[in-house]
Coordinates of C-alpha atoms in Angstrom, one line a residue:
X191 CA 81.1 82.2 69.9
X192 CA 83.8 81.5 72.3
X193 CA 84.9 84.9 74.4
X194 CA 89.0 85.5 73.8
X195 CA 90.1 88.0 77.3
X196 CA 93.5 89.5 76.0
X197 CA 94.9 89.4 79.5
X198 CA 93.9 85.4 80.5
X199 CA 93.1 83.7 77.2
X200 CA 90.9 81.3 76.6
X201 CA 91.9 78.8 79.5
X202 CA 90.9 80.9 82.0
X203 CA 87.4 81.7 81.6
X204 CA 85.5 83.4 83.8
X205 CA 88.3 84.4 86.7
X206 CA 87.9 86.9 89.4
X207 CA 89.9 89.7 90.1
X208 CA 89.2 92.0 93.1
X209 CA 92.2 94.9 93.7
X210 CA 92.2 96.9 97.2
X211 CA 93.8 100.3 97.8
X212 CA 92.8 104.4 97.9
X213 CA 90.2 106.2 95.7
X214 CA 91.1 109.3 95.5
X215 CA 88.6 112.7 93.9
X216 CA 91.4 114.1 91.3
X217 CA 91.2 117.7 90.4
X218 CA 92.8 118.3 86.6
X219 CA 93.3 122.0 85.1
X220 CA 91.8 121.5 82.0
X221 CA 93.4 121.8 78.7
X222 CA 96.9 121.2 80.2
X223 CA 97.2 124.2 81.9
X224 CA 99.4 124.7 84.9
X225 CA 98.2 124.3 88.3
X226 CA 99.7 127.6 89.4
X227 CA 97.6 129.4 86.0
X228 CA 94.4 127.1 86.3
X229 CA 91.1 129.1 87.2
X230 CA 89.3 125.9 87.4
X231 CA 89.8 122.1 88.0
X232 CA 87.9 119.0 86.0
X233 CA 86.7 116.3 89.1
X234 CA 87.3 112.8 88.3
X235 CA 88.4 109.8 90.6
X236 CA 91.7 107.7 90.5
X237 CA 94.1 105.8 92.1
X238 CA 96.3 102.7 91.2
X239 CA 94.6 99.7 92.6
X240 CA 91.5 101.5 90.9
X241 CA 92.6 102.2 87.5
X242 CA 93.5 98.7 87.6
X243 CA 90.5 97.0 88.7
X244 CA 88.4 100.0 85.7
X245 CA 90.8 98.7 83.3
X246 CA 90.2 95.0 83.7
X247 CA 86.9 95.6 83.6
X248 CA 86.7 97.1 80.6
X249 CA 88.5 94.5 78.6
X250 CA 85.8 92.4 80.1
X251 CA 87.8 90.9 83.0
X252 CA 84.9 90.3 86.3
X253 CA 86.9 93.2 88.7
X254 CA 85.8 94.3 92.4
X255 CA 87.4 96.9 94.4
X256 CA 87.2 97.0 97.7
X257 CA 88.4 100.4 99.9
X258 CA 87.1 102.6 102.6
X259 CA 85.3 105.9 101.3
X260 CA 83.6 108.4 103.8
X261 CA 79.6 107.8 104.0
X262 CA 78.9 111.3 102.0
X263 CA 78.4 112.7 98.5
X264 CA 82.5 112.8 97.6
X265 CA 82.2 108.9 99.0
X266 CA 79.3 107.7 97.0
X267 CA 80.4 109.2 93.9
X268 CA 83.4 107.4 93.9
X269 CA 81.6 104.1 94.2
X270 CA 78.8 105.2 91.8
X271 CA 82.0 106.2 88.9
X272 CA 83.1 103.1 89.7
X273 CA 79.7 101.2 88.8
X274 CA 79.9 103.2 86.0
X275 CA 82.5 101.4 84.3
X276 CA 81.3 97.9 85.6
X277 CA 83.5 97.5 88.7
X278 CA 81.9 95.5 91.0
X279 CA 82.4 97.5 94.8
X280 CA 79.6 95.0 97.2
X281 CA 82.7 94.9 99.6
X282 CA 83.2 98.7 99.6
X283 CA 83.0 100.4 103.0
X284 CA 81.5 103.7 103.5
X285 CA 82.3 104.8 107.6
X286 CA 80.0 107.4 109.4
X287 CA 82.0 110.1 111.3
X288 CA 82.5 107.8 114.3
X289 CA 84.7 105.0 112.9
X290 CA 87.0 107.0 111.5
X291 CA 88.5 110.3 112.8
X292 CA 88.8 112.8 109.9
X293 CA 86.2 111.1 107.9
X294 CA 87.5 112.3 104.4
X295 CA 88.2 111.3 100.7
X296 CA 91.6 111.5 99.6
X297 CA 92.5 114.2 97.3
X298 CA 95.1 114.5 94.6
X299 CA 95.7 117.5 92.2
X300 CA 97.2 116.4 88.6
X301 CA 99.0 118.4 86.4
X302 CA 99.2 116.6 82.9
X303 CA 102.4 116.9 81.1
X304 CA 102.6 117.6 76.9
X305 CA 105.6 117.6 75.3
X306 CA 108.9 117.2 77.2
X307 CA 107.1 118.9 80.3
X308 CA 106.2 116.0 82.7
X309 CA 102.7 115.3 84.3
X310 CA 102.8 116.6 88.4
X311 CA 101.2 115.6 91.0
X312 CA 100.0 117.0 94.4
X313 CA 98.7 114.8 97.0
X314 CA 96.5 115.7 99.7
X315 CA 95.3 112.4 101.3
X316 CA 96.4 112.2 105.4
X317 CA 93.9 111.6 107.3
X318 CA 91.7 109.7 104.4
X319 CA 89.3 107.3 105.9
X320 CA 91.3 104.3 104.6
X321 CA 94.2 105.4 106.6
X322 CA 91.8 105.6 109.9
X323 CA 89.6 102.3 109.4
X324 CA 90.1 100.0 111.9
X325 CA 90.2 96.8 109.8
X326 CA 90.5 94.5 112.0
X327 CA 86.7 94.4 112.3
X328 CA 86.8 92.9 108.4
X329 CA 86.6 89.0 107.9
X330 CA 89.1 88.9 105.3
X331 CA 88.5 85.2 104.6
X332 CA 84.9 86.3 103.7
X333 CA 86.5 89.4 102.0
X334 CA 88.7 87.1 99.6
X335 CA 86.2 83.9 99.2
X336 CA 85.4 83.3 95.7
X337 CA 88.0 85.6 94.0
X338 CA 90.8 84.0 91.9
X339 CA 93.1 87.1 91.8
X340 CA 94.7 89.6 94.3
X341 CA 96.6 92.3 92.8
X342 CA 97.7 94.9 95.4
X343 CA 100.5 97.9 95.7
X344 CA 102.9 99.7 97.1
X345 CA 101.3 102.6 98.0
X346 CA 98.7 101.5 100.2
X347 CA 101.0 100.0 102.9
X348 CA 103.0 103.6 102.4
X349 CA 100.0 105.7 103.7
X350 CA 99.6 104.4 107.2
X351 CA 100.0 101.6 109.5
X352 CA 96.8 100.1 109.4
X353 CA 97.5 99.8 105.6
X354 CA 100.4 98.3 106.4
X355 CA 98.8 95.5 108.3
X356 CA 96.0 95.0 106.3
X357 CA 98.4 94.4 103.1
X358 CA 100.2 91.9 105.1
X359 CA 97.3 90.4 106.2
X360 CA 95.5 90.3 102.7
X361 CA 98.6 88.4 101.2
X362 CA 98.6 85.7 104.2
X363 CA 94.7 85.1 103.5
X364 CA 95.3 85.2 99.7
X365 CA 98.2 82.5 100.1
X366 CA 96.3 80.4 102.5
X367 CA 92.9 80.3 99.7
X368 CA 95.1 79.8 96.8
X369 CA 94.7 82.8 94.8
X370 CA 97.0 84.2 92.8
X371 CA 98.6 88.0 93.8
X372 CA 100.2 90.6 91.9
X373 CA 102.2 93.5 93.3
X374 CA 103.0 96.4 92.1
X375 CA 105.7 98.3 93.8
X376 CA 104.9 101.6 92.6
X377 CA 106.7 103.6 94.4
X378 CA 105.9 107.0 95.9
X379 CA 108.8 109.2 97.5
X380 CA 106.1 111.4 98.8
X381 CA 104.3 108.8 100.7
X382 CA 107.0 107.2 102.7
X383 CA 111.1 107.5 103.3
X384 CA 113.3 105.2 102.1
X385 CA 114.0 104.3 106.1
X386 CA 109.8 103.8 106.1
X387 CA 110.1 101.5 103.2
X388 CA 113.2 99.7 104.7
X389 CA 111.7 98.6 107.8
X390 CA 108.1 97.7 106.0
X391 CA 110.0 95.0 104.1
X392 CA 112.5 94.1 106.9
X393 CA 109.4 93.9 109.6
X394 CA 106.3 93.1 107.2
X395 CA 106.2 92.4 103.7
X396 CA 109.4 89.9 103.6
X397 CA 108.6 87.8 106.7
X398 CA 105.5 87.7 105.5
X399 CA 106.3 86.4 102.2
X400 CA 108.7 84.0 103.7
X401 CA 106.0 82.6 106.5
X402 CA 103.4 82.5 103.6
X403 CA 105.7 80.4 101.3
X404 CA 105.3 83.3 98.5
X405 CA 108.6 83.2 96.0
X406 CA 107.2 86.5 94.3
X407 CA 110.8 89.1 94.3
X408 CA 111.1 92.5 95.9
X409 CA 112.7 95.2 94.2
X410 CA 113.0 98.5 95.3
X411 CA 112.7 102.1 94.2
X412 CA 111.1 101.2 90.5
X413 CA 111.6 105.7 89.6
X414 CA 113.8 107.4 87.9
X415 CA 118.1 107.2 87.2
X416 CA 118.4 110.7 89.2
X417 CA 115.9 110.2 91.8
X418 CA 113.9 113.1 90.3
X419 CA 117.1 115.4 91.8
X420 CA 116.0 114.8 95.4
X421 CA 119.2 114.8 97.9
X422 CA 117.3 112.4 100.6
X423 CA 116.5 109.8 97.7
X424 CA 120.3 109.5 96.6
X425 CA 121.3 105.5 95.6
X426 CA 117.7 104.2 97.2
X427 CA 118.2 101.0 96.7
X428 CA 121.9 100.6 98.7
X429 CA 120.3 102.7 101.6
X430 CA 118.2 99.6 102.1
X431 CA 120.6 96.9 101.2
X432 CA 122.7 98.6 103.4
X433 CA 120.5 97.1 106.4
X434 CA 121.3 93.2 106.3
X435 CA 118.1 92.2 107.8
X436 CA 115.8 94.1 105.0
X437 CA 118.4 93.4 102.6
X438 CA 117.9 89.3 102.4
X439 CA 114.3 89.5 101.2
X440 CA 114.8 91.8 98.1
X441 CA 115.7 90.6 95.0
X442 CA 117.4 94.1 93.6
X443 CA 116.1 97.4 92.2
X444 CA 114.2 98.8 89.4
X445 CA 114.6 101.9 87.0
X446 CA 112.7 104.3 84.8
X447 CA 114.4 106.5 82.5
X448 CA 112.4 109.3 82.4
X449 CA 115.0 111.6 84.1
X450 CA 119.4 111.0 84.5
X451 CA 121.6 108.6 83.3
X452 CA 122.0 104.5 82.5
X453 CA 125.3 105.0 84.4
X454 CA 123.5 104.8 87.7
X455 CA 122.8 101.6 87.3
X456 CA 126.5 100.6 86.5
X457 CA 126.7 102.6 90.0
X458 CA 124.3 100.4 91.4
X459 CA 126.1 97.3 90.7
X460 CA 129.6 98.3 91.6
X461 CA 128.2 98.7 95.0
X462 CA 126.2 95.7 95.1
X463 CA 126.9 93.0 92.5
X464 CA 124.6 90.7 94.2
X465 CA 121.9 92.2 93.3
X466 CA 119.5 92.1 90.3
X467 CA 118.9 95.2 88.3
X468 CA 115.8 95.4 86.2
X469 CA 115.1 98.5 83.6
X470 CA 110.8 98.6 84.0
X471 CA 109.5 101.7 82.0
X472 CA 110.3 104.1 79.2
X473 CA 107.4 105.5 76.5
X474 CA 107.5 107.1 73.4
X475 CA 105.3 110.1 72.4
X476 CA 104.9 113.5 71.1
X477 CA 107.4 114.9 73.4
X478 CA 110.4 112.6 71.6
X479 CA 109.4 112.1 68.2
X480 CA 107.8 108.8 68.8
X481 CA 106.8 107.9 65.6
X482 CA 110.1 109.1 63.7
X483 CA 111.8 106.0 63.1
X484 CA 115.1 107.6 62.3
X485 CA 115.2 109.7 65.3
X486 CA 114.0 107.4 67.7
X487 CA 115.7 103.8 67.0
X488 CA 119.1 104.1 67.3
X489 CA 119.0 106.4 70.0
X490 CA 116.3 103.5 72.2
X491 CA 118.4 101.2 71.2
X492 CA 121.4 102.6 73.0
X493 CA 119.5 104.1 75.8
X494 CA 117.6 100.7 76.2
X495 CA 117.8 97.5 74.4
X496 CA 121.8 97.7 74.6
X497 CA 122.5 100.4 77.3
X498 CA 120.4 98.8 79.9
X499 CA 121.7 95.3 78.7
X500 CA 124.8 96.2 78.8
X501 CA 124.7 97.7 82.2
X502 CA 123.9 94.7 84.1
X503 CA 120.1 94.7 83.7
X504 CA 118.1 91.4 83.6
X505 CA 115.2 92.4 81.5
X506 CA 113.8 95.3 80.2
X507 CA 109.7 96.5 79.7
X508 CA 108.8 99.4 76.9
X509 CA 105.6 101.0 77.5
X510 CA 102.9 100.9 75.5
X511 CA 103.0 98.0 73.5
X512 CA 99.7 98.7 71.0
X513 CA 97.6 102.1 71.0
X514 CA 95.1 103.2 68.2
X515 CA 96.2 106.1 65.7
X516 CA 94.5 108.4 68.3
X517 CA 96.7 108.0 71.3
X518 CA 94.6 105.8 73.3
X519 CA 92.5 104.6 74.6
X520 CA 93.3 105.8 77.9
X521 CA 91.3 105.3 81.3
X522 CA 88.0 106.7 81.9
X523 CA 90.0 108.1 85.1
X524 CA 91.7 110.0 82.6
X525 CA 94.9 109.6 84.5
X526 CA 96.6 108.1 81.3
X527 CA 98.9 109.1 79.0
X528 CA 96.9 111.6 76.4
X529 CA 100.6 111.9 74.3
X530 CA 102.3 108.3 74.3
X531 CA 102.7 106.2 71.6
X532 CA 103.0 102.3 71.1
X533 CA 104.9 100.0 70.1
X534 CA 102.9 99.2 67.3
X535 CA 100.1 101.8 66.4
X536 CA 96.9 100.3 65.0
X537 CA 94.8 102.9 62.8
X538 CA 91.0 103.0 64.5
X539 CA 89.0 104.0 61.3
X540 CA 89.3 100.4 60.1
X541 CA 91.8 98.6 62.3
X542 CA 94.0 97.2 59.5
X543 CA 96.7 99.2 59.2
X544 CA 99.6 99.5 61.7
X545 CA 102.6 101.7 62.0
X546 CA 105.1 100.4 63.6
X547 CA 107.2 102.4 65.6
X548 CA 110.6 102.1 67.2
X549 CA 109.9 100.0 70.6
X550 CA 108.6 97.5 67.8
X551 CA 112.1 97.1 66.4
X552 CA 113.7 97.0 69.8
X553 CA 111.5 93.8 70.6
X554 CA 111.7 92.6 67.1
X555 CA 115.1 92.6 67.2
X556 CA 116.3 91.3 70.7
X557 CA 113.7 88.9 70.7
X558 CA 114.8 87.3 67.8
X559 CA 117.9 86.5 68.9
X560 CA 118.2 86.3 72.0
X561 CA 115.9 83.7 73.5
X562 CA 114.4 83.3 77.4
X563 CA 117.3 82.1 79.8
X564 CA 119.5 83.8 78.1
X565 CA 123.3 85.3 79.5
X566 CA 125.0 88.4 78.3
X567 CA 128.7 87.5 77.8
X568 CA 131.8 89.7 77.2
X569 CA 132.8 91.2 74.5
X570 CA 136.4 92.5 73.4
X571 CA 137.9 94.1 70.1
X572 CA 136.2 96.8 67.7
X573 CA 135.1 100.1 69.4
X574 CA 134.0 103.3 67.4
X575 CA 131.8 106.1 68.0
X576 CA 128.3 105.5 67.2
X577 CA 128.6 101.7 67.5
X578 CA 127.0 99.9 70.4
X579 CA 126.3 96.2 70.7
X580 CA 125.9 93.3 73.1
X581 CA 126.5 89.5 72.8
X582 CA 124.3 86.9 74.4
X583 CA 124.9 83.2 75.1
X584 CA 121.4 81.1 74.2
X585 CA 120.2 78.0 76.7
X586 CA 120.0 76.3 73.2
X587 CA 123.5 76.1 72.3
X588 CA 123.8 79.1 70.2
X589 CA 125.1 82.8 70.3
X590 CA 123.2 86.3 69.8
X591 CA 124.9 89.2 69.3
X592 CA 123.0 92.8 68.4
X593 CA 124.8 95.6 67.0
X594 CA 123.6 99.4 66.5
X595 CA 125.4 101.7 63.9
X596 CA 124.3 105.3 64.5
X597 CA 127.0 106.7 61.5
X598 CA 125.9 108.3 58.6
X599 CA 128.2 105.7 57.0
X600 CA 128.3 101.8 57.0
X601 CA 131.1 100.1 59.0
X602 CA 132.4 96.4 58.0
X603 CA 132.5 94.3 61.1
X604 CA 133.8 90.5 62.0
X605 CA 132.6 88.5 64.8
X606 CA 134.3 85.8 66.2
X607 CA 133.3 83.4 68.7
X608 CA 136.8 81.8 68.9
X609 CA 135.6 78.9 66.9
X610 CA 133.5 80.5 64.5
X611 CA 133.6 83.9 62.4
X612 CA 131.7 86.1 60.0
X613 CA 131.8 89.6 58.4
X614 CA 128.9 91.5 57.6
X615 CA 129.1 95.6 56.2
X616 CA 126.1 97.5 58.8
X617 CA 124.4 99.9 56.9
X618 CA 124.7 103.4 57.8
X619 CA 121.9 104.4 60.7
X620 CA 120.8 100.9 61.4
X621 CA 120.3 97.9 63.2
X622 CA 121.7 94.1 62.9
X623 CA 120.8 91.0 64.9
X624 CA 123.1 87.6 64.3
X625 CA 122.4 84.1 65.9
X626 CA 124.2 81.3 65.4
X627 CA 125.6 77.5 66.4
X628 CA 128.6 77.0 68.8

């Protein structure tokens, strides 16, 4: 029987994926206590690149990460949890105490949210060995033979300079072999500055994209509408644009929602029109009645589908899009969300029954109207409380238009195109999506 992978399909077979980044020993308070009332911590191991490369491998994907651990008990564990979960680590490198100065793991301290409280993090990884290593001694072409896939992130060039160069360096050899490469931003206000980040794309990553031929975009700061209240982090994305010479490699900026207002990215665009605006996470959970259709819907569709649509983003990602009726799964790392909920949630007793929560709807119903290459147009006329709505023009010669009615009664609406017209009476509390002919 033929092997279906959910993340290639079944014209890939058999690809290779190695990620590179930190490993970090993570230190929990169990039970989701505080850090500040915790008498004890629960030792795993995380870190992006590595939750990536554990989560490939365990929807069967062939992963291999490759990092610099110290050559001790803290080192080898992380390697060994790794094995664990069938990451491949041959091209891990464990340094004695004379290649690197400090000779240390990384640590981080997590704080898991529940409910409206949000997860926190505390970071104590200067001085890690990866920031230390000298890798200039590694044949990367060696390193890289073989693989099919590079994905990489934005935190590892944010820890040091030798990271930084070894990034840039990865991507150039990765390019040259013909593999492909994902990058995540992921941004990390408490690794770098924006002035850090600014001159790492001005410098590094966007000549080197340009020398290297590689059309992937940049977009910067990919965190929260209020910039999680911090005065130095104010309008991100125009403190970089602000510098020509960064400015001409990045496509635009990225939001999350999980803290302020859609009308910072209205802000955004007034300042800098030119640039593209993408909206790249929200969840639903315990925290905000995920799975309460009526609460939920109308008010993603305004914060989201609509609000983001209507404030000049291109495209817009919910998070997650199928978990089981038990939250999950989540990592082994168990750095995942314990309290999110999907898109659609399948029921893991007998995996035949889904509920299907409100992210469903807000795909169901833009998708189905409003097709790839589409334009948001303007729209003039009817206004009301409670009604939201956005109009789309189609590559295939026809219109979309979604409306949301959050009234407790039903509002009779007409829509004209100048050529064409129809009314239709929205239900109270609901949602309607039109597409038609020119």
């Amino acid at each position: 029987m033929e092997h279906f992978n959910p993340i290639l399909g079944n014209d890939t077979p058999g690809q290779k994926f190695i990620t590179c980044g930190e490993i970090m020993l993570r230190l929990t308070p169990p039970n989701y206590e505080k850090i500040r009332m915790a008498s004890g911590f629960e030792a795993s191991y995380g870190g992006s690149e590595a939750n990536i490369a554990l989560a490939l491998a365990n929807l069967g994907v062939d992963s291999t990460f490759f990092s610099v651990v110290p050559n001790n008990s803290l080192g080898k564990s992380a390697v060994r949890w790794l094995r664990s979960n069938d990451v491949h680590c041959t091209p891990m490198i464990l340094t004695e105490p004379n290649e690197t100065q400090s000779n240390r793991l990384g640590t981080y301290y997590l704080e898991t949210g529940y409910g409206i409280r949000p997860s926190k993090v505390i970071y104590d990884r200067k001085h890690s060995a990866i920031t230390e290593y000298d890798f200039s001694q590694v044949d990367l072409d060696a390193l890289l033979e073989g693989f099919d896939w590079l994905h990489l992130s934005g935190i590892t060039p944010a820890l040091a300079p030798n990271c930084r160069t070894l990034i840039l360096d990865m991507l150039k050899v990765a390019k040259k072999k013909g593999l492909t490469v994902s990058f995540d931003g992921n941004f990390r206000s408490t690794l770098w500055s924006w002035e850090e980040a600014r001159d790492f794309i001005k410098t590094g990553l966007g000549p080197a994209f340009k020398e290297a031929g590689v059309t992937t975009k940049i977009y910067v700061f990919d965190h929260n509408y209020n910039y999680d209240n911090l005065a130095d982090q104010k309008s991100y994305p125009t403190k970089i644009y602000d510098d020509a010479e960064a400015s001409q490699y990045i496509a635009g900026a990225a939001y999350h929602n999980y803290g302020g207002n859609r009308s910072e990215l209205l802000n955004i665009h007034k300042l800098y029109p030119n640039k593209e605006l993408l909206f790249t996470e929200t969840s639903i959970g315990t925290w905000n009645s995920g799975r309460d259709l009526e609460a939920r819907l109308l008010n993603d569709m305004e914060e989201i589908a609509l609000g983001t649509a209507n404030n000049w983003c291109r495209g817009t990602i919910v998070w997650n899009l199928m978990l089981d009726s038990d939250l999950g799964p989540v990592s082994p790392s168990d750095g995942s969300c314990k309290t999110c909920y999907g898109a659609v949630d399948i029921d893991n007793t007998n995996y035949s029954k889904i509920v299907r929560n409100s992210h469903y709807y807000l795909i169901g119903h833009m998708s189905s109207v409003v097709k790839p290459g589409a334009v948001r147009i303007g729209t003039t006329g009817y206004t009301a409380n409670g009604i939201t709505y956005s109009a789309f023009e189609n590559t295939d010669g026809t219109y979309a238009f979604v409306l949301a009615n959050n009234n407790a009664d039903a509002k009779r609406i007409t829509v004209s195109d100048g050529t064409h017209y129809f009314s239709y009476e929205v239900p109270a509390k609901a949602v309607v999506s039109y597409r038609w002919k020119k």
